[in-house]
Backbone as CSV, one residue per row, in Angstrom:
resi,resn,N_x,N_y,N_z,CA_x,CA_y,CA_z,C_x,C_y,C_z
1,MET,4.989,1.109,-15.664,5.936,2.225,-16.544,5.216,3.224,-17.191
2,LYS,5.476,4.387,-16.653,5.009,5.649,-17.352,5.094,5.510,-18.792
3,LYS,4.093,6.251,-19.477,4.106,6.216,-21.069,5.532,6.717,-21.635
4,LEU,6.143,7.900,-21.031,7.335,8.023,-21.487,8.223,7.069,-21.357
5,GLY,8.361,6.249,-20.310,9.145,5.338,-20.356,8.867,3.952,-21.275
6,LEU,7.694,3.670,-21.406,7.531,2.742,-22.293,7.761,3.084,-23.914
7,GLN,7.512,4.621,-24.124,7.878,4.843,-25.594,9.245,5.041,-25.682
8,ARG,10.189,5.220,-24.766,11.726,5.451,-24.659,12.162,3.874,-25.103
9,CYS,11.376,2.778,-24.241,11.893,1.526,-24.822,11.816,1.173,-26.142
10,LEU,10.372,1.650,-26.642,9.771,1.020,-27.707,10.438,2.012,-28.893
11,ASN,10.947,3.141,-28.997,11.593,3.954,-29.990,13.053,4.005,-29.953
12,ARG,13.708,2.913,-29.306,15.130,2.711,-29.354,15.286,2.667,-30.738
13,PRO,16.513,3.010,-31.430,17.037,2.792,-32.848,17.520,1.513,-33.195
14,ARG,18.162,0.895,-32.308,18.821,-0.460,-32.327,18.024,-1.567,-32.646
15,SER,17.642,-1.919,-33.921,16.829,-3.102,-34.260,16.907,-4.387,-33.612
16,GLN,18.411,-4.870,-33.523,18.650,-5.665,-32.784,18.381,-6.126,-31.079
17,ASP,18.064,-5.061,-30.439,17.536,-5.160,-29.335,16.313,-6.043,-29.191
18,LEU,16.085,-6.731,-28.039,15.357,-7.780,-27.934,14.564,-7.499,-26.531
19,ILE,13.162,-7.089,-26.296,12.798,-6.893,-25.081,11.943,-8.040,-24.560
20,ILE,11.888,-8.205,-23.327,11.116,-9.463,-22.935,10.512,-8.838,-21.488
21,TYR,8.969,-8.629,-21.492,8.410,-8.290,-20.490,7.688,-9.521,-19.790
22,VAL,7.944,-9.137,-18.439,6.998,-10.414,-17.614,6.427,-9.755,-16.917
23,ALA,4.963,-10.149,-16.831,4.024,-9.253,-16.125,3.557,-10.371,-14.857
24,ARG,3.314,-10.003,-13.786,2.950,-10.575,-12.605,1.498,-10.444,-12.223
25,ASN,0.445,-11.241,-11.784,-0.948,-10.875,-11.120,-0.707,-10.031,-10.114
26,VAL,-1.561,-8.747,-10.272,-1.633,-7.555,-9.647,-1.715,-8.124,-8.182
27,LYS,-2.369,-8.819,-7.818,-2.434,-9.291,-6.387,-1.044,-9.848,-5.921
28,GLY,-0.331,-10.715,-6.551,0.983,-11.337,-6.209,1.983,-10.020,-6.306
29,SER,1.588,-9.180,-7.239,2.281,-7.977,-7.152,2.164,-7.020,-6.187
30,VAL,1.299,-6.587,-5.529,0.586,-5.692,-4.306,1.705,-6.447,-3.019
31,VAL,1.371,-7.776,-3.052,2.127,-8.237,-1.631,3.530,-8.340,-1.990
32,SER,4.032,-8.635,-3.093,5.383,-8.568,-3.021,6.273,-7.306,-3.046
33,TYR,5.554,-6.330,-3.567,5.813,-4.784,-3.716,5.553,-4.435,-2.173
34,TYR,4.778,-4.919,-1.489,4.638,-4.149,0.055,5.629,-4.866,0.935
35,HIS,6.103,-6.054,0.512,7.374,-6.692,1.309,8.622,-6.091,1.265
36,PHE,8.649,-5.917,-0.040,9.904,-5.540,-0.688,10.041,-3.633,0.056
37,SER,9.079,-3.079,0.014,8.705,-1.714,0.448,9.066,-1.719,2.148
38,ARG,8.815,-2.630,2.837,8.946,-2.714,4.059,10.587,-2.942,4.551
39,THR,11.252,-3.548,3.502,12.764,-3.771,3.797,13.535,-2.494,3.372
40,ALA,13.240,-1.791,2.237,13.951,-0.611,1.568,14.103,0.440,2.277
41,SER,15.082,0.615,2.798,15.100,2.137,3.526,15.146,3.312,2.432
42,HIS,15.395,3.034,1.041,15.441,4.246,0.140,13.899,4.573,-0.288
43,LEU,12.945,3.649,0.153,11.667,3.533,-0.518,10.657,4.402,0.592
44,PRO,9.556,4.992,0.051,8.412,5.443,1.057,8.076,4.254,2.130
45,ARG,7.854,4.640,3.252,7.243,3.598,4.170,5.790,3.353,3.864
46,PRO,5.616,1.835,3.640,4.338,1.269,3.118,3.346,1.465,3.821
47,GLY,3.489,1.636,5.304,2.266,1.579,6.160,1.773,0.175,6.185
48,THR,0.574,0.109,6.514,-0.169,-1.292,6.824,-0.387,-1.946,5.236
49,LEU,-0.411,-3.095,5.519,-0.627,-3.536,4.198,-2.365,-2.993,3.441
50,GLU,-3.044,-2.663,4.604,-4.346,-2.045,4.192,-3.892,-0.628,3.187
51,GLU,-3.252,-0.084,3.643,-2.974,1.439,3.338,-1.877,1.355,1.960
52,PHE,-1.059,0.280,2.235,-0.413,-0.052,1.038,-1.260,-0.412,-0.329
53,ILE,-2.508,-1.322,0.058,-3.187,-1.609,-1.008,-3.853,-0.393,-1.519
54,ASP,-4.379,0.602,-0.846,-5.145,1.675,-1.213,-4.206,2.541,-2.342
55,LYS,-2.908,2.824,-1.579,-1.730,3.503,-2.506,-1.568,2.977,-3.690
56,PHE,-1.427,1.670,-3.989,-1.339,0.682,-5.076,-2.495,0.823,-6.040
57,MET,-3.438,0.672,-5.610,-4.968,0.945,-6.357,-4.855,2.055,-7.242
58,THR,-4.712,3.112,-6.458,-4.411,4.321,-7.037,-3.359,4.867,-7.815
59,GLY,-2.240,3.778,-7.668,-1.138,4.243,-8.727,-0.145,5.574,-7.634
60,ARG,-0.216,5.530,-6.355,0.531,6.194,-5.486,1.661,5.840,-4.859
61,VAL,2.499,4.800,-5.622,3.606,4.154,-5.459,4.616,4.617,-6.138
62,LEU,5.882,4.249,-5.935,7.089,4.567,-6.831,6.773,3.880,-7.796
63,TRP,6.863,4.274,-8.988,6.899,3.843,-10.300,5.526,3.706,-10.805
64,GLY,4.450,4.479,-10.175,3.079,4.427,-10.822,2.440,3.042,-10.885
65,SER,1.129,3.425,-11.910,0.329,2.621,-11.822,0.465,1.100,-12.500
66,TRP,0.434,0.188,-11.784,0.761,-1.218,-12.245,-0.279,-1.347,-13.608
67,TYR,-1.621,-0.948,-13.683,-2.530,-0.944,-14.497,-1.941,-0.360,-15.882
68,ASP,-1.752,0.570,-15.788,-1.006,1.560,-16.887,0.210,0.810,-17.448
69,HIS,1.071,0.109,-16.326,2.159,-0.334,-16.837,1.974,-1.754,-17.543
70,VAL,1.180,-2.475,-17.294,1.023,-3.999,-17.905,0.027,-3.903,-19.100
71,LYS,-0.990,-2.660,-19.273,-1.637,-2.496,-20.122,-1.122,-2.098,-21.226
72,GLY,-0.196,-0.877,-20.850,0.606,-0.064,-21.858,1.341,-1.106,-22.644
73,TRP,2.172,-1.868,-22.106,3.230,-2.776,-22.562,2.052,-3.736,-23.586
74,TRP,1.079,-4.386,-22.882,-0.049,-5.228,-23.492,-0.149,-4.785,-24.911
75,ASP,-0.769,-3.514,-25.154,-1.206,-2.859,-25.978,-0.258,-2.783,-27.388
76,LYS,0.787,-2.908,-26.910,1.871,-2.289,-27.654,2.493,-4.016,-28.590
77,LYS,2.105,-4.806,-27.711,2.756,-6.206,-27.899,2.715,-6.750,-29.596
78,ASP,1.799,-6.405,-30.360,1.521,-6.635,-31.709,2.543,-5.829,-32.840
79,LYS,2.446,-4.320,-32.055,3.294,-3.584,-33.029,4.918,-3.349,-32.722
80,HIS,5.554,-4.127,-31.973,6.818,-3.830,-31.592,7.240,-5.442,-31.223
81,PRO,8.451,-5.432,-31.425,9.247,-6.818,-31.493,9.516,-7.126,-29.870
82,PHE,8.732,-7.409,-29.307,9.123,-8.063,-27.775,7.926,-9.231,-27.390
83,LEU,8.639,-9.664,-26.178,7.943,-11.008,-25.884,7.214,-10.641,-24.277
84,TYR,5.721,-11.047,-24.362,4.978,-10.657,-23.517,4.846,-11.877,-22.427
85,LEU,5.443,-12.103,-21.464,5.443,-13.609,-20.426,4.440,-13.315,-18.884
86,PHE,3.997,-14.070,-18.581,3.432,-13.999,-17.487,4.403,-15.048,-16.421
87,TYR,4.241,-14.187,-15.197,5.251,-15.002,-13.955,4.484,-16.206,-13.897
88,GLU,3.376,-16.474,-13.590,2.215,-17.492,-13.042,2.975,-18.536,-14.373
89,ASP,2.821,-18.381,-15.510,2.736,-19.158,-16.545,4.274,-19.807,-16.219
90,MET,5.132,-18.834,-16.210,6.712,-19.268,-16.157,6.741,-20.549,-14.636
91,LYS,6.108,-20.269,-13.681,6.310,-21.056,-12.480,5.120,-22.055,-12.825
92,GLU,4.322,-22.557,-13.455,3.470,-23.542,-13.745,4.078,-24.383,-14.987
93,ASN,4.900,-23.836,-15.870,5.392,-24.501,-16.940,6.648,-24.104,-17.321
94,PRO,7.825,-24.029,-16.475,8.989,-23.210,-16.740,9.636,-23.580,-17.980
95,LYS,9.420,-25.153,-18.319,10.005,-25.163,-19.921,9.640,-24.814,-20.893
96,ARG,8.379,-24.703,-20.897,7.619,-23.981,-22.092,7.786,-22.726,-22.362
97,GLU,7.928,-21.521,-21.023,8.286,-20.280,-21.307,9.698,-19.912,-21.712
98,ILE,10.721,-20.915,-21.008,12.127,-21.005,-21.413,11.666,-21.442,-22.939
99,GLN,11.388,-22.356,-23.642,11.435,-22.190,-24.874,10.813,-20.942,-25.734
100,LYS,9.869,-20.447,-25.023,9.296,-19.547,-25.774,10.315,-18.296,-25.876
101,ILE,11.134,-18.022,-24.674,12.318,-17.234,-24.804,13.163,-17.504,-25.896
102,LEU,13.868,-18.930,-26.005,14.657,-19.208,-26.750,14.200,-18.899,-28.351
103,LYS,13.139,-19.138,-28.183,12.577,-19.130,-29.619,12.391,-17.476,-30.081
104,PHE,12.017,-16.751,-29.080,12.041,-15.508,-29.406,13.532,-15.033,-30.348
105,PRO,14.777,-14.966,-29.691,15.697,-14.660,-30.507,16.360,-15.578,-31.685
106,GLU,15.397,-16.794,-32.053,15.628,-17.933,-32.854,17.027,-18.616,-32.143
107,LYS,16.813,-18.909,-30.897,18.355,-19.991,-30.421,17.742,-21.208,-30.245
108,ASP,18.541,-22.207,-30.602,18.423,-23.720,-30.460,19.523,-23.908,-29.097
109,VAL,18.978,-24.818,-28.450,19.859,-25.692,-27.387,19.524,-26.789,-27.102
110,SER,20.558,-27.725,-26.856,20.320,-29.171,-26.530,19.322,-29.557,-25.378
111,GLU,18.529,-30.300,-25.491,17.756,-30.738,-24.080,18.426,-30.722,-22.570
112,ASP,19.856,-31.260,-22.738,20.712,-30.662,-21.508,20.767,-29.471,-21.312
113,ILE,21.210,-28.712,-22.128,21.260,-27.062,-21.753,19.655,-26.718,-21.505
114,LEU,19.053,-27.239,-21.831,17.554,-26.612,-21.542,17.559,-26.976,-20.131
115,ASN,17.453,-28.385,-19.822,17.304,-28.602,-18.345,18.280,-27.740,-17.321
116,GLU,19.686,-27.502,-17.890,20.244,-26.699,-16.825,19.753,-25.451,-16.398
117,ILE,19.336,-24.950,-17.873,18.482,-23.557,-17.624,17.503,-23.773,-16.634
118,ILE,16.412,-24.753,-16.861,15.414,-25.019,-15.912,15.841,-24.790,-14.755
119,TYR,16.947,-25.702,-14.305,17.310,-25.996,-12.854,17.855,-24.417,-12.350
120,HIS,18.683,-23.936,-13.429,19.363,-22.825,-12.563,18.337,-21.373,-12.358
121,THR,17.317,-21.451,-13.274,16.289,-20.339,-13.051,15.060,-20.591,-12.167
122,SER,15.080,-21.525,-11.682,14.047,-22.185,-10.545,14.270,-21.141,-9.152
123,PHE,13.045,-20.939,-8.799,12.898,-19.790,-7.630,14.087,-20.237,-6.618
124,ASP,13.746,-21.744,-6.303,14.679,-22.107,-4.837,16.205,-22.101,-5.560
125,ILE,16.723,-22.373,-6.444,18.219,-22.032,-6.837,18.500,-20.502,-6.892
126,MET,17.678,-19.705,-7.727,17.784,-18.633,-7.571,17.898,-17.758,-6.029
127,LYS,17.070,-18.027,-5.533,17.225,-17.420,-4.098,18.320,-17.653,-3.379
128,GLN,18.852,-18.776,-3.777,20.428,-19.158,-3.109,21.537,-18.495,-3.802
129,ASN,21.454,-18.034,-4.949,22.371,-17.794,-6.065,22.543,-15.870,-5.526
130,SER,23.685,-15.590,-5.345,23.751,-13.952,-4.799,24.195,-13.555,-6.100
131,MET,24.270,-14.160,-7.299,24.060,-13.209,-8.645,22.745,-12.718,-8.985
132,ALA,21.515,-13.826,-8.350,20.350,-13.577,-8.804,19.886,-13.095,-7.756
133,ASN,19.714,-13.082,-6.420,19.112,-12.639,-5.225,19.691,-11.157,-4.947
134,TYR,20.469,-10.602,-5.614,20.828,-9.113,-5.349,21.552,-8.911,-4.199
135,THR,21.956,-10.036,-3.230,22.527,-10.115,-2.036,23.055,-8.413,-1.850
136,SER,24.169,-8.844,-2.622,25.439,-7.638,-2.588,24.839,-6.300,-3.030
137,ILE,23.989,-6.200,-3.614,23.342,-5.021,-4.075,22.287,-4.385,-3.100
138,LEU,21.677,-5.133,-2.597,20.509,-4.971,-1.579,21.317,-4.568,-0.332
139,ARG,22.369,-5.135,-0.090,23.174,-4.829,1.192,23.694,-3.141,0.978
140,ALA,24.059,-2.892,-0.231,24.789,-1.516,-0.413,23.510,-0.533,-0.128
141,MET,22.059,-1.295,-0.653,20.968,0.037,-0.777,20.387,-0.144,0.545
142,LYS,21.128,-0.633,1.569,20.809,-0.601,3.065,19.123,-1.088,3.196
143,THR,18.774,-2.566,2.637,17.327,-3.158,2.717,17.803,-4.149,3.980
144,ASN,16.853,-4.352,4.681,16.964,-4.916,5.893,16.541,-6.326,5.901
145,HIS,16.933,-7.248,5.515,16.483,-8.832,5.266,16.008,-9.459,6.583
146,SER,16.315,-8.727,7.758,15.306,-9.040,9.050,13.954,-9.072,8.563
147,ILE,13.471,-8.258,8.275,12.273,-8.194,8.207,11.741,-9.282,7.262
148,THR,12.155,-9.246,6.020,11.742,-10.391,5.149,12.670,-10.568,4.047
149,PRO,13.083,-11.408,3.441,14.262,-11.679,2.382,13.447,-11.271,1.235
150,PHE,14.658,-10.611,0.490,14.246,-10.208,-0.944,13.468,-11.085,-1.588
151,MET,14.118,-12.524,-2.273,13.069,-13.321,-2.612,12.299,-14.251,-1.317
152,ARG,11.166,-14.191,-1.274,10.346,-14.690,0.088,10.034,-15.831,-0.707
153,LYS,8.875,-16.152,-1.067,8.151,-17.371,-1.601,8.116,-17.699,-3.080
154,GLY,7.828,-16.616,-3.831,7.665,-16.926,-5.340,6.510,-17.382,-6.055
155,MET,5.663,-17.825,-5.108,4.249,-18.628,-5.186,3.247,-17.813,-5.551
156,PRO,2.742,-18.045,-7.038,1.480,-17.485,-7.332,0.453,-17.992,-6.149
157,GLY,-0.308,-17.235,-5.943,-1.399,-17.475,-5.207,-1.159,-17.076,-3.775
158,ASP,-0.215,-16.903,-3.216,0.339,-16.707,-1.553,-0.476,-15.101,-1.181
159,TRP,-0.886,-14.421,-2.524,-1.589,-13.332,-1.918,-2.782,-13.575,-0.966
160,ASN,-3.462,-14.879,-1.336,-4.596,-14.793,-0.656,-4.359,-15.247,0.933
161,LYS,-3.099,-15.328,1.499,-2.568,-15.400,2.628,-2.500,-14.346,3.387
162,HIS,-2.738,-13.099,2.600,-2.427,-11.799,3.260,-3.724,-10.854,2.812
163,PHE,-4.276,-10.971,2.013,-5.777,-10.059,1.972,-6.708,-10.751,2.536
164,THR,-7.357,-9.755,3.210,-8.857,-10.267,3.887,-9.825,-10.286,2.815
165,VAL,-10.918,-10.720,3.361,-12.118,-11.121,2.503,-12.476,-9.520,2.047
166,ALA,-12.783,-8.675,2.794,-12.965,-7.571,2.567,-12.063,-6.695,1.342
167,GLN,-10.678,-6.924,1.732,-10.042,-6.512,0.833,-9.722,-6.869,-0.626
168,ASN,-10.084,-8.079,-0.406,-10.214,-8.810,-1.988,-11.283,-8.336,-2.403
169,LYS,-12.392,-8.293,-2.081,-13.604,-7.609,-2.835,-13.632,-6.431,-3.046
170,LYS,-13.104,-5.402,-2.580,-12.801,-4.101,-2.888,-11.734,-4.306,-4.223
171,PHE,-10.548,-5.017,-3.831,-9.755,-4.981,-4.834,-10.168,-5.880,-5.983
172,ASP,-10.904,-6.603,-6.024,-11.478,-7.230,-7.205,-12.251,-6.173,-8.007
173,GLU,-13.158,-5.508,-7.339,-13.835,-4.420,-8.000,-13.293,-3.401,-8.608
174,HIS,-12.325,-3.030,-8.012,-11.297,-2.141,-8.654,-10.471,-2.598,-9.908
175,TYR,-9.920,-3.837,-9.994,-9.274,-4.307,-10.788,-10.324,-4.389,-12.042
176,GLN,-11.849,-4.819,-11.690,-12.611,-4.824,-13.091,-12.927,-3.828,-13.452
177,LYS,-12.878,-2.433,-13.015,-13.057,-1.154,-13.617,-11.753,-0.756,-14.166
178,LYS,-10.587,-1.265,-13.655,-9.169,-0.553,-14.382,-8.944,-1.470,-15.691
179,MET,-9.353,-2.654,-15.544,-9.272,-3.728,-16.843,-9.974,-3.944,-17.603
180,THR,-11.000,-3.052,-17.897,-11.931,-2.968,-18.524,-11.408,-2.367,-20.084
181,GLY,-11.935,-3.032,-21.220,-11.440,-2.736,-22.544,-10.671,-3.416,-22.986
182,THR,-9.731,-4.387,-21.812,-8.607,-5.041,-22.389,-8.521,-6.341,-22.351
183,THR,-7.696,-7.027,-23.522,-8.076,-8.504,-23.597,-6.813,-9.118,-22.648
184,LEU,-6.574,-8.251,-22.058,-5.134,-8.675,-20.983,-5.933,-9.682,-19.839
185,THR,-5.289,-10.808,-19.557,-6.188,-11.605,-18.452,-4.837,-12.328,-17.724
186,PHE,-4.860,-12.479,-16.256,-4.131,-12.936,-15.263,-4.640,-14.371,-14.831
187,CYS,-3.771,-15.293,-14.526,-4.581,-16.003,-13.571,-4.171,-15.896,-12.015
188,THR,-4.776,-16.083,-11.124,-4.531,-15.736,-9.548,-3.805,-16.678,-8.922
189,GLU,-4.060,-17.874,-9.421,-3.279,-19.175,-8.630,-3.166,-20.255,-9.989
190,ILE,-1.751,-20.928,-9.340,-1.600,-22.128,-10.320,-1.823,-23.566,-9.291
């Protein structure tokens, strides 16, 4: 998110607003965004994965730099009331992460309700749920699901089936430069 967008969210006058920010590993984000861009007629054509990786690394994609986005929110996490979560943590231990979400607005639920939440927010169940998978909205936006579904696999680490060894090395070097000076760390697989 560009700084203006981040500031707009954090400077809202309503103190009862709660923000939950979910960050995803950069390589998983690249692959997911690439496949979504292939299906979405309203977005610029992504080109090859190699071309898209280059655009992504330099922030020349719609919505700008992933690095600025995740670091901008991370840097504000201790000064503003929002919850910063990681997609990979949600996949690894959904119960723990849902409990964090419930604790954030100080909500208590029974174990049965917690288990229902875990079930209904699992990737496989959400993938089948038209209210979660954006089927009707994406149809209206003219996305082509014959290329790839909106919700593909949802698995951390799937990026390594897409990146070549050379792309991975180049990306890792770029990532190290861009993430220098932050305490923000991501896991790449679970």
